[in-house]
Amino acid sequence: MAGLSMQHPWAFAFGLLGNVISFATFLAPIPTFYRIYKSKSTEGFQSVPYVVALFSCMLWIFYALVKSNETFLITINAAGLVIESVYIIMYFVYAPKKGKLFTAKIMLLLNVLGFGLILLVTLLAFKGDKRVVMLGWICVGFSVSVFVAPLSIIKRVIQTKSVEYMPFSLSLSLTLSAVVWFLYGLLIKDKYVALPNILGFTFGVVQMALYMFYMNKTPVVTGGKDSGKLPSADQEHVLVNIAKLSPALPEKSSEVHPVTDRAVPRSCAAEAAAVAAMGPTNRDVVDVFVSRHSPAVHVV
């Protein structure tokens, strides 16, 4: 109960502050899920960070109960358990079938089978301080996973040059939370609380740096394997301006000047001129796309 004891005022202060900041961190994805609710689609968002966060909350509650009722750890992780459960339920409601199946599989493996196995092994195979040590290192491992999980979106940020799916508020709150919980862990002399938050602080800074770097970049469309590529030589299109024949204009305006930059096959040029002559009478110039690898002519 060192965290709540007024004999350790700084530990109490950082524990309370850690609860406040971590609660705000849990609430940071609310705009994301409001967007999902409004669009009725999960779009490019992933469920993995929320499933991993839920599992971490379950583990820390178990650890806090085994280690003499660490109240600050119980309160914040109980709140996190409820909030993450709501997020996951919303994801199930609006995710496509493939996303639902994937989320159900990882929850079955991690939150049901994984947590059940940890529960059985620690309760049956370990006693006293050894049980606390074993649970402590398991919590460290999965706390690191919580900090790493949002980094799965970093590849997407780099590829698309867009920070749309990496909110700055979440990265900032994760960083502040890591700093406060690291200090709390030091003050109560609990290395299992302090250690993972060193990595949490590092990852948070990396995410904020990426956000600052890409926030003003022009997004790149990545709809397919050929998106964003320039056309190859055999797929190039030539824009040809063909003067339209019109009786309302002087005779010299109907002259067609040959294109010398990129030669167009005679048949294509003749077809383009014919299409231009048949076009509407209120345009003086007809823009024609001529495909190099096809005789088709597209009037725009």
Short mmCIF file of C-alpha atoms in Angstrom, two decimals:
data_model
loop_
_atom_site.label_atom_id
_atom_site.label_comp_id
_atom_site.label_asym_id
_atom_site.label_seq_id
_atom_site.Cartn_x
_atom_site.Cartn_y
_atom_site.Cartn_z
CA MET A 1 0.00 0.00 0.00
CA ALA A 2 3.04 2.26 -0.38
CA GLY A 3 1.34 4.19 -3.15
CA LEU A 4 -1.52 5.35 -0.91
CA SER A 5 0.50 5.90 2.23
CA MET A 6 0.98 9.56 3.17
CA GLN A 7 4.39 8.52 4.50
CA HIS A 8 5.36 8.50 0.81
CA PRO A 9 3.77 11.78 -0.37
CA TRP A 10 5.66 11.87 -3.67
CA ALA A 11 4.66 8.31 -4.51
CA PHE A 12 1.05 9.22 -3.71
CA ALA A 13 1.25 12.33 -5.89
CA PHE A 14 2.75 10.54 -8.88
CA GLY A 15 0.38 7.61 -8.47
CA LEU A 16 -2.61 9.94 -8.50
CA LEU A 17 -1.20 11.93 -11.43
CA GLY A 18 -0.50 8.67 -13.25
CA ASN A 19 -4.14 7.66 -12.85
CA VAL A 20 -5.34 10.98 -14.27
CA ILE A 21 -2.99 10.94 -17.27
CA SER A 22 -3.52 7.25 -18.01
CA PHE A 23 -7.28 7.75 -17.87
CA ALA A 24 -6.92 10.55 -20.41
CA THR A 25 -4.76 8.20 -22.51
CA PHE A 26 -7.48 5.57 -22.46
CA LEU A 27 -9.96 8.21 -23.64
CA ALA A 28 -7.67 9.55 -26.41
CA PRO A 29 -9.08 7.20 -29.11
CA ILE A 30 -12.62 8.56 -28.60
CA PRO A 31 -12.39 10.79 -31.74
CA THR A 32 -11.30 7.74 -33.69
CA PHE A 33 -14.28 5.69 -32.57
CA TYR A 34 -16.63 8.62 -33.07
CA ARG A 35 -15.41 8.74 -36.64
CA ILE A 36 -15.99 4.98 -36.94
CA TYR A 37 -19.49 5.43 -35.56
CA LYS A 38 -20.30 8.27 -37.98
CA SER A 39 -18.93 6.46 -41.04
CA LYS A 40 -20.19 3.03 -39.94
CA SER A 41 -16.80 1.67 -40.96
CA THR A 42 -13.49 0.92 -39.25
CA GLU A 43 -11.68 2.23 -42.36
CA GLY A 44 -7.92 1.68 -41.92
CA PHE A 45 -7.95 1.39 -38.13
CA GLN A 46 -6.71 -1.80 -36.46
CA SER A 47 -8.02 -3.61 -33.38
CA VAL A 48 -4.64 -4.99 -32.23
CA PRO A 49 -3.63 -2.05 -29.98
CA TYR A 50 -6.93 -2.25 -28.08
CA VAL A 51 -6.83 -6.02 -27.66
CA VAL A 52 -3.25 -5.85 -26.37
CA ALA A 53 -4.13 -2.95 -24.04
CA LEU A 54 -7.07 -4.94 -22.65
CA PHE A 55 -4.81 -7.91 -21.96
CA SER A 56 -2.25 -5.66 -20.27
CA CYS A 57 -4.95 -4.23 -17.98
CA MET A 58 -6.02 -7.75 -17.01
CA LEU A 59 -2.43 -8.70 -16.16
CA TRP A 60 -1.72 -5.57 -14.10
CA ILE A 61 -4.88 -6.05 -12.05
CA PHE A 62 -3.81 -9.62 -11.32
CA TYR A 63 -0.28 -8.44 -10.42
CA ALA A 64 -1.60 -5.68 -8.13
CA LEU A 65 -3.91 -8.11 -6.31
CA VAL A 66 -1.07 -10.59 -5.76
CA LYS A 67 1.32 -7.86 -4.60
CA SER A 68 -0.44 -6.57 -1.48
CA ASN A 69 -3.20 -4.58 -3.17
CA GLU A 70 -1.40 -1.85 -5.12
CA THR A 71 -4.46 0.40 -5.20
CA PHE A 72 -3.32 2.89 -7.86
CA LEU A 73 -2.54 0.06 -10.26
CA ILE A 74 -5.94 -1.54 -9.62
CA THR A 75 -7.98 1.64 -10.11
CA ILE A 76 -6.44 2.74 -13.40
CA ASN A 77 -6.31 -0.73 -14.95
CA ALA A 78 -9.91 -1.45 -13.93
CA ALA A 79 -10.94 1.73 -15.73
CA GLY A 80 -8.80 0.75 -18.70
CA LEU A 81 -10.37 -2.71 -18.82
CA VAL A 82 -13.86 -1.20 -19.13
CA ILE A 83 -12.85 1.43 -21.72
CA GLU A 84 -10.88 -0.98 -23.93
CA SER A 85 -13.79 -3.44 -23.82
CA VAL A 86 -16.11 -0.71 -25.14
CA TYR A 87 -13.68 0.07 -27.97
CA ILE A 88 -13.43 -3.56 -28.97
CA ILE A 89 -17.21 -4.00 -28.94
CA MET A 90 -17.55 -0.98 -31.23
CA TYR A 91 -14.89 -2.43 -33.51
CA PHE A 92 -16.83 -5.69 -33.74
CA VAL A 93 -20.00 -3.79 -34.64
CA TYR A 94 -18.50 -1.82 -37.56
CA ALA A 95 -15.56 -3.95 -38.76
CA PRO A 96 -15.80 -6.01 -41.97
CA LYS A 97 -16.14 -9.76 -41.62
CA LYS A 98 -12.42 -10.33 -42.10
CA GLY A 99 -11.58 -7.80 -39.35
CA LYS A 100 -14.08 -9.36 -36.96
CA LEU A 101 -12.66 -12.86 -37.48
CA PHE A 102 -9.09 -11.65 -36.98
CA THR A 103 -10.01 -9.76 -33.79
CA ALA A 104 -11.93 -12.76 -32.43
CA LYS A 105 -8.94 -15.04 -33.06
CA ILE A 106 -6.38 -12.85 -31.30
CA MET A 107 -8.76 -12.26 -28.37
CA LEU A 108 -9.29 -16.01 -28.02
CA LEU A 109 -5.57 -16.70 -28.13
CA LEU A 110 -4.43 -13.78 -25.98
CA ASN A 111 -7.21 -12.71 -23.62
CA VAL A 112 -8.77 -16.11 -23.01
CA LEU A 113 -6.19 -18.86 -23.54
CA GLY A 114 -3.11 -16.74 -22.82
CA PHE A 115 -4.42 -15.13 -19.65
CA GLY A 116 -5.94 -18.41 -18.46
CA LEU A 117 -2.59 -20.17 -18.87
CA ILE A 118 -0.73 -17.43 -16.99
CA LEU A 119 -3.31 -17.56 -14.22
CA LEU A 120 -3.01 -21.32 -13.79
CA VAL A 121 0.81 -21.47 -13.99
CA THR A 122 1.45 -18.61 -11.54
CA LEU A 123 -1.10 -19.83 -9.02
CA LEU A 124 -0.11 -23.50 -9.17
CA ALA A 125 3.64 -23.40 -9.85
CA PHE A 126 4.76 -20.36 -7.85
CA LYS A 127 4.23 -19.10 -4.32
CA GLY A 128 4.98 -15.96 -2.33
CA ASP A 129 7.64 -13.65 -3.72
CA LYS A 130 8.40 -15.96 -6.65
CA ARG A 131 4.83 -15.52 -7.86
CA VAL A 132 5.20 -11.73 -7.69
CA VAL A 133 8.51 -11.87 -9.59
CA MET A 134 7.07 -14.13 -12.28
CA LEU A 135 3.99 -11.96 -12.74
CA GLY A 136 6.12 -8.81 -12.67
CA TRP A 137 8.26 -9.90 -15.63
CA ILE A 138 5.20 -11.04 -17.56
CA CYS A 139 3.64 -7.61 -16.99
CA VAL A 140 6.82 -5.91 -18.16
CA GLY A 141 6.73 -7.90 -21.40
CA PHE A 142 3.14 -7.07 -22.21
CA SER A 143 3.44 -3.45 -21.12
CA VAL A 144 6.13 -3.14 -23.76
CA SER A 145 3.66 -4.69 -26.23
CA VAL A 146 1.13 -1.99 -25.39
CA PHE A 147 3.68 0.70 -26.25
CA VAL A 148 4.79 -1.16 -29.39
CA ALA A 149 1.27 -1.92 -30.66
CA PRO A 150 0.49 1.63 -31.88
CA LEU A 151 3.76 1.55 -33.83
CA SER A 152 2.14 -0.93 -36.23
CA ILE A 153 0.68 2.15 -37.88
CA ILE A 154 4.09 3.78 -38.38
CA LYS A 155 4.67 1.79 -41.58
CA ARG A 156 1.39 3.15 -42.90
CA VAL A 157 2.35 6.69 -41.92
CA ILE A 158 5.67 6.43 -43.77
CA GLN A 159 4.11 4.83 -46.85
CA THR A 160 1.23 7.30 -47.16
CA LYS A 161 3.05 10.34 -45.70
CA SER A 162 -0.14 10.90 -43.71
CA VAL A 163 -0.64 11.04 -39.93
CA GLU A 164 -4.40 10.51 -40.26
CA TYR A 165 -4.27 7.23 -38.34
CA MET A 166 -1.76 8.31 -35.67
CA PRO A 167 -3.33 11.01 -33.46
CA PHE A 168 -0.82 13.36 -31.84
CA SER A 169 -2.91 13.52 -28.65
CA LEU A 170 -2.51 9.77 -28.12
CA SER A 171 1.27 9.87 -28.65
CA LEU A 172 1.61 12.82 -26.25
CA SER A 173 -0.50 11.23 -23.52
CA LEU A 174 1.43 7.95 -23.83
CA THR A 175 4.70 9.82 -23.39
CA LEU A 176 3.52 11.78 -20.34
CA SER A 177 2.02 8.65 -18.82
CA ALA A 178 5.29 6.77 -19.27
CA VAL A 179 7.25 9.52 -17.50
CA VAL A 180 4.87 9.67 -14.52
CA TRP A 181 4.63 5.89 -14.05
CA PHE A 182 8.40 5.55 -14.33
CA LEU A 183 8.82 8.02 -11.45
CA TYR A 184 6.09 6.26 -9.47
CA GLY A 185 7.84 2.92 -9.95
CA LEU A 186 11.12 4.39 -8.75
CA LEU A 187 9.52 5.93 -5.66
CA ILE A 188 7.80 2.71 -4.56
CA LYS A 189 10.90 0.71 -5.60
CA ASP A 190 8.99 -1.47 -8.06
CA LYS A 191 11.16 -2.14 -11.09
CA TYR A 192 8.34 -3.95 -12.87
CA VAL A 193 6.39 -0.69 -12.98
CA ALA A 194 9.41 1.51 -13.82
CA LEU A 195 11.21 -0.52 -16.51
CA PRO A 196 8.62 -0.74 -19.32
CA ASN A 197 7.97 2.98 -19.11
CA ILE A 198 11.52 3.76 -20.24
CA LEU A 199 10.66 2.11 -23.55
CA GLY A 200 7.22 3.71 -23.47
CA PHE A 201 8.77 7.16 -23.27
CA THR A 202 11.11 6.37 -26.18
CA PHE A 203 8.31 5.09 -28.41
CA GLY A 204 6.13 8.06 -27.55
CA VAL A 205 8.86 10.51 -28.59
CA VAL A 206 9.36 8.60 -31.87
CA GLN A 207 5.64 8.82 -32.67
CA MET A 208 5.52 12.55 -31.95
CA ALA A 209 8.61 13.14 -34.08
CA LEU A 210 7.01 11.27 -36.99
CA TYR A 211 3.83 13.29 -36.56
CA MET A 212 5.73 16.58 -36.71
CA PHE A 213 7.67 15.41 -39.77
CA TYR A 214 4.66 14.20 -41.80
CA MET A 215 1.90 16.54 -40.60
CA ASN A 216 2.33 18.95 -43.55
CA LYS A 217 3.29 16.37 -46.17
CA THR A 218 1.09 15.67 -49.17
CA PRO A 219 -0.53 12.23 -48.66
CA VAL A 220 0.32 9.49 -51.16
CA VAL A 221 -2.50 7.30 -52.45
CA THR A 222 -1.67 3.62 -51.99
CA GLY A 223 -4.71 1.99 -53.49
CA GLY A 224 -2.84 -0.68 -55.39
CA LYS A 225 0.56 -1.97 -56.34
CA ASP A 226 0.82 0.40 -59.33
CA SER A 227 -0.53 3.46 -57.55
CA GLY A 228 1.87 6.39 -57.30
CA LYS A 229 4.00 5.07 -60.18
CA LEU A 230 4.73 7.04 -63.32
CA PRO A 231 3.51 5.48 -66.56
CA SER A 232 6.03 3.39 -68.44
CA ALA A 233 7.22 4.28 -71.94
CA ASP A 234 4.75 2.00 -73.71
CA GLN A 235 1.86 3.36 -71.65
CA GLU A 236 2.54 7.07 -72.17
CA HIS A 237 -0.23 9.29 -73.41
CA VAL A 238 0.31 12.33 -75.63
CA LEU A 239 -1.89 15.39 -75.21
CA VAL A 240 -2.66 16.79 -78.67
CA ASN A 241 -4.41 20.13 -79.18
CA ILE A 242 -6.38 19.92 -82.42
CA ALA A 243 -7.97 23.09 -83.80
CA LYS A 244 -11.69 22.58 -84.38
CA LEU A 245 -13.11 23.32 -87.82
CA SER A 246 -15.75 26.00 -87.47
CA PRO A 247 -17.48 28.06 -90.18
CA ALA A 248 -17.77 31.00 -87.75
CA LEU A 249 -13.99 31.43 -87.58
CA PRO A 250 -11.57 32.72 -90.24
CA GLU A 251 -10.22 30.08 -92.57
CA LYS A 252 -6.76 30.16 -91.01
CA SER A 253 -8.15 29.10 -87.62
CA SER A 254 -8.96 25.69 -89.02
CA GLU A 255 -5.35 24.88 -89.70
CA VAL A 256 -4.00 21.78 -88.04
CA HIS A 257 -0.39 22.08 -87.00
CA PRO A 258 1.64 18.86 -86.90
CA VAL A 259 2.96 17.62 -83.56
CA THR A 260 6.72 17.38 -83.76
CA ASP A 261 7.62 16.57 -80.15
CA ARG A 262 6.13 13.13 -80.01
CA ALA A 263 5.09 11.70 -83.34
CA VAL A 264 1.54 10.36 -83.48
CA PRO A 265 0.68 7.65 -86.05
CA ARG A 266 -1.12 9.08 -89.08
CA SER A 267 -4.19 6.93 -88.48
CA CYS A 268 -4.48 8.22 -84.90
CA ALA A 269 -4.12 11.85 -85.97
CA ALA A 270 -6.73 11.44 -88.69
CA GLU A 271 -9.15 9.81 -86.25
CA ALA A 272 -8.54 12.57 -83.72
CA ALA A 273 -9.23 15.26 -86.34
CA ALA A 274 -12.45 13.52 -87.32
CA VAL A 275 -13.62 13.36 -83.72
CA ALA A 276 -12.77 17.03 -83.25
CA ALA A 277 -14.76 18.01 -86.33
CA MET A 278 -17.81 16.22 -84.96
CA GLY A 279 -17.53 17.85 -81.51
CA PRO A 280 -19.66 20.67 -80.05
CA THR A 281 -19.51 24.05 -81.81
CA ASN A 282 -18.78 26.11 -78.73
CA ARG A 283 -15.18 24.98 -78.34
CA ASP A 284 -12.22 26.21 -80.40
CA VAL A 285 -9.75 23.55 -79.25
CA VAL A 286 -10.30 19.88 -78.55
CA ASP A 287 -7.86 18.13 -76.21
CA VAL A 288 -7.14 14.59 -77.35
CA PHE A 289 -5.28 11.89 -75.45
CA VAL A 290 -3.54 9.53 -77.84
CA SER A 291 -2.28 6.29 -76.33
CA ARG A 292 1.09 5.15 -77.58
CA HIS A 293 0.28 1.48 -77.32
CA SER A 294 -3.27 1.66 -78.63
CA PRO A 295 -4.96 3.38 -81.61
CA ALA A 296 -7.74 4.62 -79.30
CA VAL A 297 -8.25 8.37 -79.08
CA HIS A 298 -9.93 9.88 -76.01
CA VAL A 299 -11.44 13.35 -76.32
CA VAL A 300 -11.54 15.36 -73.05
#
